[in-house]
Short mmCIF file of C-alpha atoms (C1' of nucleotides) in Angstrom, two decimals:
data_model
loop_
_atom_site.label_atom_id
_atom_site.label_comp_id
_atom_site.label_asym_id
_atom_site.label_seq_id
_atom_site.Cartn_x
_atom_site.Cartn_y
_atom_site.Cartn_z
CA UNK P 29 0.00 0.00 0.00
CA UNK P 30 1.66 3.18 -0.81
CA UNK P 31 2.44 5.85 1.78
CA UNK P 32 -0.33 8.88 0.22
CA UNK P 33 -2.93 5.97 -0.24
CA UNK P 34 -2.55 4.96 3.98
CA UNK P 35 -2.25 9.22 4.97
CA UNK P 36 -5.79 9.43 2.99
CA UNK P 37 -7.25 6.68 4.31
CA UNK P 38 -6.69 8.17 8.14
CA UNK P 39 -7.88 11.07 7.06
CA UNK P 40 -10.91 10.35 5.49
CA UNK P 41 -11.75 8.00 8.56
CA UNK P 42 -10.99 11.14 11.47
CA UNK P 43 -12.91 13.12 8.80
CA UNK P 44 -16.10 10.49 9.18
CA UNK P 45 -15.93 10.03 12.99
CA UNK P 46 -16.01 13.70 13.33
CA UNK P 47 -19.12 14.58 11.08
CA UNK P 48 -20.96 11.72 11.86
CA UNK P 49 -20.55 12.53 15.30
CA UNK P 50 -21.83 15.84 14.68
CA UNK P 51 -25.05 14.78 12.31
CA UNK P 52 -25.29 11.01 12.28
CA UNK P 53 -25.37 9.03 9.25
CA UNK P 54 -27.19 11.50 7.21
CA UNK P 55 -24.45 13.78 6.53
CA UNK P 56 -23.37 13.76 2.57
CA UNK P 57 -20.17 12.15 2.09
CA UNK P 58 -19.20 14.71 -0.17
CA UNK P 59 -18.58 16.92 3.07
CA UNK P 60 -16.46 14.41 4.55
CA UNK P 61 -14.55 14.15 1.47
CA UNK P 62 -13.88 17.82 1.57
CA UNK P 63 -13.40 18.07 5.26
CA UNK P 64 -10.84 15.53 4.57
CA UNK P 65 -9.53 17.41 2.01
CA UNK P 66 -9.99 14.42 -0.63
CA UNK P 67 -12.10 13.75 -3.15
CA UNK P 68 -15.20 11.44 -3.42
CA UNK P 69 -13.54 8.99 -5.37
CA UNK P 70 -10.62 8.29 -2.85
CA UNK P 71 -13.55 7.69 -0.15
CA UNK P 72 -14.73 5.01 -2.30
CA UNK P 73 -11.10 3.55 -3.10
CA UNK P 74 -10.86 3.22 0.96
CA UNK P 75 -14.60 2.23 1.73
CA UNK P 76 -16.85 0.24 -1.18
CA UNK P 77 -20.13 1.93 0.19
CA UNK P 78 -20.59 4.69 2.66
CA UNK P 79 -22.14 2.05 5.07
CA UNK P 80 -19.48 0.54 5.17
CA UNK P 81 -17.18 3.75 5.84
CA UNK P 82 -19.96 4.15 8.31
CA UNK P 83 -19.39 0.66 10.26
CA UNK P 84 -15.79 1.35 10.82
CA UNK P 85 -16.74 4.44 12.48
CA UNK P 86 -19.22 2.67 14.89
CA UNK P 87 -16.59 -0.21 15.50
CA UNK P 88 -13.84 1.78 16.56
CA UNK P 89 -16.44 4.24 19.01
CA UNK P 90 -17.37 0.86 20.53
CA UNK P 91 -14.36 -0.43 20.98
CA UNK P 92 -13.15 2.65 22.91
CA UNK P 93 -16.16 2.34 25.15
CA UNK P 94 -15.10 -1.16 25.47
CA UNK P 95 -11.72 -0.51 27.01
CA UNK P 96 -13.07 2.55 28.82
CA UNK P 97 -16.38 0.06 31.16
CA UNK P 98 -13.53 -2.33 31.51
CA UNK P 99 -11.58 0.24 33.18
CA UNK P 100 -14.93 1.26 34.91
CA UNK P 101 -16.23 -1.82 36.18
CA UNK P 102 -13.00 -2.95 38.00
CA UNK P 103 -13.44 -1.91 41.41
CA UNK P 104 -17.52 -1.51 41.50
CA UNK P 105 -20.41 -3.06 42.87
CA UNK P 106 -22.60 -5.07 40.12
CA UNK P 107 -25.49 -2.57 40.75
CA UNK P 108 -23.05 0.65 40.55
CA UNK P 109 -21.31 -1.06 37.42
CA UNK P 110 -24.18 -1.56 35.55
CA UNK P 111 -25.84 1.82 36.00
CA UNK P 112 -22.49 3.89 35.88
CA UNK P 113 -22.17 1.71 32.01
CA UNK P 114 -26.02 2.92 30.68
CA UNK P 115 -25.90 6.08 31.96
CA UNK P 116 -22.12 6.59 30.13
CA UNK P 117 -23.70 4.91 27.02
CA UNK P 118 -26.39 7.48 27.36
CA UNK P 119 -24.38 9.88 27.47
CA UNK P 120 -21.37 8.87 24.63
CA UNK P 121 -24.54 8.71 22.47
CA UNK P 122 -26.36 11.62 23.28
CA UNK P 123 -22.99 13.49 22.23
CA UNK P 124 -22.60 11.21 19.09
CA UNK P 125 -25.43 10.95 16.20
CA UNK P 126 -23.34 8.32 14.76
CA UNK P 127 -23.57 6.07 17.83
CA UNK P 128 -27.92 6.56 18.67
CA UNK P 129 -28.48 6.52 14.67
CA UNK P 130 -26.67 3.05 14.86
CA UNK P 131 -27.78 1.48 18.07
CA UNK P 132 -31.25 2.54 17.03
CA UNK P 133 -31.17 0.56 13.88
CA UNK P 134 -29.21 -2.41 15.67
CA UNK P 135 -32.61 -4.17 15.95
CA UNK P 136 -31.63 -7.38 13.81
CA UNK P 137 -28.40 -5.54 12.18
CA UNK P 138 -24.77 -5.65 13.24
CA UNK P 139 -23.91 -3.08 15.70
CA UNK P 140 -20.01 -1.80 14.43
CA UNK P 141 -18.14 -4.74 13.19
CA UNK P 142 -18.60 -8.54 14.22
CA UNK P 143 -16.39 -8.51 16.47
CA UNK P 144 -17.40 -5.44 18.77
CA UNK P 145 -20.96 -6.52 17.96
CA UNK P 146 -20.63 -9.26 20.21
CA UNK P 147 -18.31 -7.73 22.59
CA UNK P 148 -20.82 -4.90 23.05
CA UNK P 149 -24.21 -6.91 24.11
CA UNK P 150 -21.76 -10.06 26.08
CA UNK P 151 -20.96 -6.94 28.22
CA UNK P 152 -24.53 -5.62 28.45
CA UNK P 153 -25.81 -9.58 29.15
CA UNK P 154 -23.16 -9.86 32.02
CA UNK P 155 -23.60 -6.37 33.30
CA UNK P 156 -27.06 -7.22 33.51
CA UNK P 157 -27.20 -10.32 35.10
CA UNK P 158 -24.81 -9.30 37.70
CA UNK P 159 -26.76 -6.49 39.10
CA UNK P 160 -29.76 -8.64 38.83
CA UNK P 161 -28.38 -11.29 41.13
CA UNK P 162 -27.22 -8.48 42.93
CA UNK P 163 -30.49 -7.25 43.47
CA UNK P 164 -30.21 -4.06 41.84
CA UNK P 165 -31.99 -4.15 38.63
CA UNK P 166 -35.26 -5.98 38.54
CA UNK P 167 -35.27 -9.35 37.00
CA UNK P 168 -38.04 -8.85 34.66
CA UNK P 169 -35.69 -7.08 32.20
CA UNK P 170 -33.46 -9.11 29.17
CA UNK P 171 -30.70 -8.01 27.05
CA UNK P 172 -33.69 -6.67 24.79
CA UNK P 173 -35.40 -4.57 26.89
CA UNK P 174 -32.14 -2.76 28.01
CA UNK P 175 -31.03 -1.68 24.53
CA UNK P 176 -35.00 -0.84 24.08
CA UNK P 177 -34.78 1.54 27.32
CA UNK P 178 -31.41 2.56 26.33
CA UNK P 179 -32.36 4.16 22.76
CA UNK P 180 -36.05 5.44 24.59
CA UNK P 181 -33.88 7.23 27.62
CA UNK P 182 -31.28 8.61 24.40
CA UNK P 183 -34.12 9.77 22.94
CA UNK P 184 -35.38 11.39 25.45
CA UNK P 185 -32.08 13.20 26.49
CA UNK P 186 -32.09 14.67 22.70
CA UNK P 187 -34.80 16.42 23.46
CA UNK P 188 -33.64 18.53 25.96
CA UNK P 189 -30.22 20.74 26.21
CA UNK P 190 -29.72 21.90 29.65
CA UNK P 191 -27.17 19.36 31.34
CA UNK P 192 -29.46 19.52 34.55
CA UNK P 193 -32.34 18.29 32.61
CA UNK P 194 -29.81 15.67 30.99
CA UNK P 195 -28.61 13.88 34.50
CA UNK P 196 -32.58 14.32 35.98
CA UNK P 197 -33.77 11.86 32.89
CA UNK P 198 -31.57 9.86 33.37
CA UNK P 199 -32.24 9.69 36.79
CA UNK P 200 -36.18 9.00 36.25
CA UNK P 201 -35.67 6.40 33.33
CA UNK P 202 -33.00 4.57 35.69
CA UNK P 203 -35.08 4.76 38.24
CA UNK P 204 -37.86 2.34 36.85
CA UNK P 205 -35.14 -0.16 36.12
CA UNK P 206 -34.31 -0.63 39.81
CA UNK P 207 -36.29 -3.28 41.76
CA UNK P 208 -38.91 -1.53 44.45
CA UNK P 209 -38.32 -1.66 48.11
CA UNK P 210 -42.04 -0.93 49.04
CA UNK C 10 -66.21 25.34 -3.92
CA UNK C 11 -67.29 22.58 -6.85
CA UNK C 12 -68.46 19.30 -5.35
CA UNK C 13 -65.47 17.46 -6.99
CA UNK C 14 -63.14 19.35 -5.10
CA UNK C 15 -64.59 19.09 -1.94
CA UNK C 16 -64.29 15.01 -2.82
CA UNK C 17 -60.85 14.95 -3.97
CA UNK C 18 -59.75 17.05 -0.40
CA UNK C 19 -61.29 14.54 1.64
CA UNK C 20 -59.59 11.75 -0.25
CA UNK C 21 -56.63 13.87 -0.16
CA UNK C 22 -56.73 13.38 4.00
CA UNK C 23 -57.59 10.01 4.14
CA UNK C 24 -54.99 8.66 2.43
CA UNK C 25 -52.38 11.14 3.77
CA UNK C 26 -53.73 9.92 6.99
CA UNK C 27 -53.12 6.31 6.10
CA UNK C 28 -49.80 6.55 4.55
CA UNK C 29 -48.43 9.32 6.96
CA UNK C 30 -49.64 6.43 9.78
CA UNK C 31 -47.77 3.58 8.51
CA UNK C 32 -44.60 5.40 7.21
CA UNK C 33 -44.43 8.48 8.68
CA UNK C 34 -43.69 11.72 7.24
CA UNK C 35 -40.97 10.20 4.90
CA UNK C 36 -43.43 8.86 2.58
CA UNK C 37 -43.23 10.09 -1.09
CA UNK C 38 -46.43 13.18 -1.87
CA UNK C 39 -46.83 11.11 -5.39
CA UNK C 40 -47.62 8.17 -3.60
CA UNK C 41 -50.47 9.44 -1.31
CA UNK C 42 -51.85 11.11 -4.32
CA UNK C 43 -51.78 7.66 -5.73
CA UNK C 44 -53.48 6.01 -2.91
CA UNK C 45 -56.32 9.18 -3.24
CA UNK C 46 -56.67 8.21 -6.54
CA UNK C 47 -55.31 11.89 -7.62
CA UNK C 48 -52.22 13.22 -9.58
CA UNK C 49 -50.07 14.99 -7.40
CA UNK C 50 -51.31 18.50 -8.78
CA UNK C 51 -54.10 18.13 -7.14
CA UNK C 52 -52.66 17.19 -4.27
CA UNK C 53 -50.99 20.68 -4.39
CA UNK C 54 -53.93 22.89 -5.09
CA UNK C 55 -55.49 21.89 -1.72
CA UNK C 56 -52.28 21.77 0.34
CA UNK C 57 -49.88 24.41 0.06
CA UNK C 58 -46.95 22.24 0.55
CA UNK C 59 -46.60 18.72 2.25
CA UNK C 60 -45.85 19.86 5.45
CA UNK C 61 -49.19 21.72 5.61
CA UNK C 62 -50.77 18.27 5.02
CA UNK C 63 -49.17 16.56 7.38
CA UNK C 64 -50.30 19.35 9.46
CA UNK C 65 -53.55 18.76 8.56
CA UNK C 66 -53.50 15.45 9.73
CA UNK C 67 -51.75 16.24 12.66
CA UNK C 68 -54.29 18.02 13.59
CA UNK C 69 -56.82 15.66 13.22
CA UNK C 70 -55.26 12.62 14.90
CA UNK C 71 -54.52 15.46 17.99
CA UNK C 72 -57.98 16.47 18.18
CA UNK C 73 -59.38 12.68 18.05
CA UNK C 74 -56.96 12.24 21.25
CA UNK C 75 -58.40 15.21 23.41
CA UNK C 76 -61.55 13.90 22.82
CA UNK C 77 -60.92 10.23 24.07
CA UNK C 78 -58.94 11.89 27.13
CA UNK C 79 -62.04 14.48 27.86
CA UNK C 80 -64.09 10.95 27.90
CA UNK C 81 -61.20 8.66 29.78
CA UNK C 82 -60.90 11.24 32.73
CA UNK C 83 -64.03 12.31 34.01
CA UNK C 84 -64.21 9.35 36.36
CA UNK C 85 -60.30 8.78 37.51
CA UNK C 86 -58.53 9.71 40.18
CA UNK C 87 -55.90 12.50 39.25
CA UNK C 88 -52.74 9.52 39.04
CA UNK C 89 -54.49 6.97 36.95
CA UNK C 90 -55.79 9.94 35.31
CA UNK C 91 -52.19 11.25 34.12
CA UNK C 92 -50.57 7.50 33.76
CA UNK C 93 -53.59 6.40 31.30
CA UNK C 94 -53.03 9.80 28.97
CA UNK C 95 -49.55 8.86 28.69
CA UNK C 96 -50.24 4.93 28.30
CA UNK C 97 -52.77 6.17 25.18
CA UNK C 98 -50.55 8.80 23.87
CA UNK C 99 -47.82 6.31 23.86
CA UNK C 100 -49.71 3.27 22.01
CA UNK C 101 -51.49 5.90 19.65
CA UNK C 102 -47.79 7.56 18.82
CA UNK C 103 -46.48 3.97 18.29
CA UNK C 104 -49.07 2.42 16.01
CA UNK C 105 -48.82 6.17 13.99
CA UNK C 106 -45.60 6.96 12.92
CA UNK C 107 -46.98 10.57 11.66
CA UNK C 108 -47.64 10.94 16.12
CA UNK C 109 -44.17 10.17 16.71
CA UNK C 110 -42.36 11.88 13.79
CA UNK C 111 -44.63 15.04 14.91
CA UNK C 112 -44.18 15.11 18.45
CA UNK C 113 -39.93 14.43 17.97
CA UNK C 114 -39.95 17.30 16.01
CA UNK C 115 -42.35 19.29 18.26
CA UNK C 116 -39.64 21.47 20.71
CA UNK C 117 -40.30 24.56 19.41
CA UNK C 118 -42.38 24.26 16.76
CA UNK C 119 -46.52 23.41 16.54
CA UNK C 120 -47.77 20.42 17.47
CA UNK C 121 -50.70 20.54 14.99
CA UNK C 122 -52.31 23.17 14.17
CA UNK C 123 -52.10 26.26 16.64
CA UNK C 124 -55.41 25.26 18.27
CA UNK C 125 -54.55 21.47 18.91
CA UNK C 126 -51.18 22.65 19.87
CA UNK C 127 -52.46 24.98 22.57
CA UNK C 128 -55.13 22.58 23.48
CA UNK C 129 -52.91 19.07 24.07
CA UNK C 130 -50.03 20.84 26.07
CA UNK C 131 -52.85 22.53 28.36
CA UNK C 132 -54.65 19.28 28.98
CA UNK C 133 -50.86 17.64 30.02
CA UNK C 134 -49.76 20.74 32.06
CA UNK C 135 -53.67 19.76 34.18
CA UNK C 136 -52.51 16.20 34.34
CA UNK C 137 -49.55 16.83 35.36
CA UNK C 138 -50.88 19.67 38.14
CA UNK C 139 -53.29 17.18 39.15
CA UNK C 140 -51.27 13.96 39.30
CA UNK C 141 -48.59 15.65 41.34
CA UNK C 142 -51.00 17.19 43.52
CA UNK C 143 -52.32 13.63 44.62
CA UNK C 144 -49.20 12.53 45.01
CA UNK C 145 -49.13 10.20 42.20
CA UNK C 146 -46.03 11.71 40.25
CA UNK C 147 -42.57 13.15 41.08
CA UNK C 148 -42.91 16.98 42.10
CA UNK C 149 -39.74 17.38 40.16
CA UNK C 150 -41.09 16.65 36.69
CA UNK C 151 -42.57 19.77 33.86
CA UNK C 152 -44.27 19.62 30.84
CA UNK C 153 -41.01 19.21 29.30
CA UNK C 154 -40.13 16.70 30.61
CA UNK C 155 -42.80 14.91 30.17
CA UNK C 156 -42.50 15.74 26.73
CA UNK C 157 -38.91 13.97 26.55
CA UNK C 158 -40.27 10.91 28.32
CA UNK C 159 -43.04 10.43 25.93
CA UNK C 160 -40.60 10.93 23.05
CA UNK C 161 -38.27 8.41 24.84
CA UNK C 162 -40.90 6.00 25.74
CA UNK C 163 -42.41 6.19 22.30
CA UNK C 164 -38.81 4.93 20.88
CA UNK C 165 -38.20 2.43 23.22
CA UNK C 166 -41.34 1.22 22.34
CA UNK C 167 -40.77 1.54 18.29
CA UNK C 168 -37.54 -1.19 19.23
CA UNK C 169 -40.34 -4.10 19.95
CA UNK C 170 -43.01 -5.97 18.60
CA UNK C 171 -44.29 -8.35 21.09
CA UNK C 172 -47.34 -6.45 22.68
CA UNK C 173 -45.96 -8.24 26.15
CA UNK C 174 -42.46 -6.13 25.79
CA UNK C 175 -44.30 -3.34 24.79
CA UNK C 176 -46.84 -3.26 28.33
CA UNK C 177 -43.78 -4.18 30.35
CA UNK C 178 -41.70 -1.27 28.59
CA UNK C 179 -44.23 1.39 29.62
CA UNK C 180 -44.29 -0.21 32.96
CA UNK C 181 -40.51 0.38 33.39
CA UNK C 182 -41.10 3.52 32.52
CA UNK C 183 -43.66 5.24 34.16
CA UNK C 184 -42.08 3.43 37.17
CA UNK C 185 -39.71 6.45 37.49
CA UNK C 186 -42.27 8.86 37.25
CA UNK C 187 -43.95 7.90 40.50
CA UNK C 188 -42.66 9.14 43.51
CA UNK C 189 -41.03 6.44 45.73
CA UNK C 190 -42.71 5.20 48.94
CA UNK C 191 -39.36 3.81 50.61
"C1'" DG H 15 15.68 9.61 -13.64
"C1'" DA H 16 12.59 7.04 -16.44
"C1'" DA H 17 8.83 3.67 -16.70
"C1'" DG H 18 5.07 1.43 -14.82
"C1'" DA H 19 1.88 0.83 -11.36
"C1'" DT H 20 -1.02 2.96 -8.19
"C1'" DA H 21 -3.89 6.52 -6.42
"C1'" DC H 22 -6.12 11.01 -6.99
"C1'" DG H 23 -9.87 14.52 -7.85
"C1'" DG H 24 -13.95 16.02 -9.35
"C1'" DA H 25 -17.07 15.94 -13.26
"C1'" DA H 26 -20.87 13.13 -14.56
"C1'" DC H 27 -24.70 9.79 -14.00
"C1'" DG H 28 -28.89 7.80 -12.02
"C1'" DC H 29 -32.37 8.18 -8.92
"C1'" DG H 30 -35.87 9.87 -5.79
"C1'" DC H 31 -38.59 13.45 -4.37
"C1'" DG H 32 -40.81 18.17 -3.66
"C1'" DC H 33 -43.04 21.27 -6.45
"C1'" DC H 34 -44.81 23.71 -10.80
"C1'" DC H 35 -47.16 24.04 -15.25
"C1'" DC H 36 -50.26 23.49 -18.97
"C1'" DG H 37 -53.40 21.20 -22.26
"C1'" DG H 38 -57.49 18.89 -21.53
"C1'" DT H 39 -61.76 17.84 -18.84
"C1'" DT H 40 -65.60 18.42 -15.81
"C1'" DG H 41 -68.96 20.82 -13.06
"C1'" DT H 42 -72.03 24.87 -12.77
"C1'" DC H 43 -75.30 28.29 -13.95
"C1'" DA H 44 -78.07 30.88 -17.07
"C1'" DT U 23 -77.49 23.08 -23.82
"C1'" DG U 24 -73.90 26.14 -24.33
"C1'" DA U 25 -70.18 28.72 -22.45
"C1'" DC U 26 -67.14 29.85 -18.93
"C1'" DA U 27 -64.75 29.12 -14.86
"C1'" DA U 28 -62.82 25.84 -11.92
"C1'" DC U 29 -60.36 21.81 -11.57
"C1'" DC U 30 -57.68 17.73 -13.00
"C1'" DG U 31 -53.60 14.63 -14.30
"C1'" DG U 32 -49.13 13.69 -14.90
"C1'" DG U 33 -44.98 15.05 -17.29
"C1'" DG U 34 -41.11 17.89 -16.24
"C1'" DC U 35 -37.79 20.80 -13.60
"C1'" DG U 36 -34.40 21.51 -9.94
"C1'" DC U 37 -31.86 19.72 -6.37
"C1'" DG U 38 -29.32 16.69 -3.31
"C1'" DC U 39 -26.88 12.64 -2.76
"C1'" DG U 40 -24.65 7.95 -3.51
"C1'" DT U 41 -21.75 6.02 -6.75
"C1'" DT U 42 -18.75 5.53 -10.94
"C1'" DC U 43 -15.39 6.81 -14.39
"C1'" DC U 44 -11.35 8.50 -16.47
"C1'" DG U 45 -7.66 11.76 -17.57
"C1'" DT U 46 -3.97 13.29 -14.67
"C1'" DA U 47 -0.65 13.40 -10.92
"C1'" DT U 48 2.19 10.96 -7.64
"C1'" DC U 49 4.81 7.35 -5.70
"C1'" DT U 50 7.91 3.30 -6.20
"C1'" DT U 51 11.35 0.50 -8.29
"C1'" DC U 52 15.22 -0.45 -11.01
#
DNA sequence: GAAGATACGGAACGCGCGCCCCGGTTGTCA
DNA sequence: TGACAACCGGGGCGCGCGTTCCGTATCTTC
């Protein structure tokens, strides 16, 4: 691979993790050419399809929050851990188009590459089951239900701007995930 | 106003109403006019531009709502009251994409038509008086952010199909709007 | 430093969609 | 029933965007 060829290709990917972190996936890849001061056809030489140039984006966001929980998680109660890790997600999201426009459509399609795809939800699944037999999180809730509640509560936290508001939603939409002490 | 113009507008709405229902506001103009039986000219003469239509229909779907709530809530206590509007607004937003795509888009802009728009955020601000009042609901919650749950709960919802998940999603959810008897 | 392979840029194409226009048709009213 | 106004259909325009193509520039190798 020649030297100019690899320089391009970085760019163009910095290019796409900044602008679809900005406006998601709908952003024209004409502006992330030019942002990476490149043309459209070296974007396609790099990437066959903008999906695609769109997956490595996701897989390398996800893989940073990968190393980032494990760091997290080491020294934490189950219920801490898995509350501190949705309400980061939450958060990483709410400050990343790319990652809620691709979590939202994860329903059925890979989430990032193979590879993180199954890192990502392994994590959630232990996560979850550890604060469950920690009695934490009630039991009623699967793997399914948490990346349900996790695009509703990122959802929700678009709609507002204030931070307050932000870490109060959060707070509420949490709150209904923890088992009642009546 | 000739009587075949009068017919066309009401075929017009119905099938906006249809199409906007099952594919939100993304749906092609030369599609509903194909569903009305129409060209799309005609679609234009009696709606400015498609956003007045989906207006329209906005409108329409909002007023139907008040008018099941004004039913619903004569005979409830204030907290069931508030926690069946949402419950309905939720199920009504998630079988009608048009509901959802209108109400996401809704911070800062109508809801409707100016009338409906006044009308539905008056009847939640008297829920929401009313529920908190009795006790039912978190003192700490406004209209907006009731706004942002229903947005969020609406999109967790959109992640499911089983009706089960879907009951058990707005459980979760409305859980954290109650205030906690510890 | 020359030749060949490799990569580059951006013009061009196809497509979908919102919106406009105009020749033809249909309803209305005397 | 005739004449005029109102209305209709659908082809066409403009635009944005994903993708492709090709003449040109750049890197590598001998």
């Amino acid at each position: 691979m020649r030297a100019d060829a690899r320089r391009n290709r970085e760019r163009v990917l910095k290019a796409a993790e900044e602008m679809f972190a900005e406006q998601g996936i709908a952003v024209p890849l004409d502006e992330i050419a030019r942002r990476a001061g490149v043309g459209a056809g070296t974007v396609y030489r790099h990437f066959p399809t903008k999906e695609a140039l769109f997956e490595a984006v996701i897989a390398g966001r996800v893989e940073a929050l990968l190393a980032d929980t494990d760091r997290l998680l080491a020294d934490e109660d189950p219920g801490t851990a898995f509350f501190h890790f949705f309400d980061h997600k939450v958060r990483q999201a709410s400050l990343n188009k790319a990652l809620s426009d691709a979590l939202e459509a994860s329903r059925g399609v890979r989430y990032g590459s193979p590879r993180t795809h199954e890192s990502f939800w392994r994590l959630v699944d232990d996560l979850l089951a550890g604060a469950q037999r920690a009695g934490a999180v009630r039991p009623d809730l699967d793997r399914d239900d948490v990346r349900a509640l996790m695009v509703g509560c990122i959802r929700a936290v678009d709609q507002v701007t204030d931070p307050a508001k932000v870490d109060h939603l959060i707070q509420v939409m949490t709150d209904g995930m923890r088992v009642k002490h009546v």
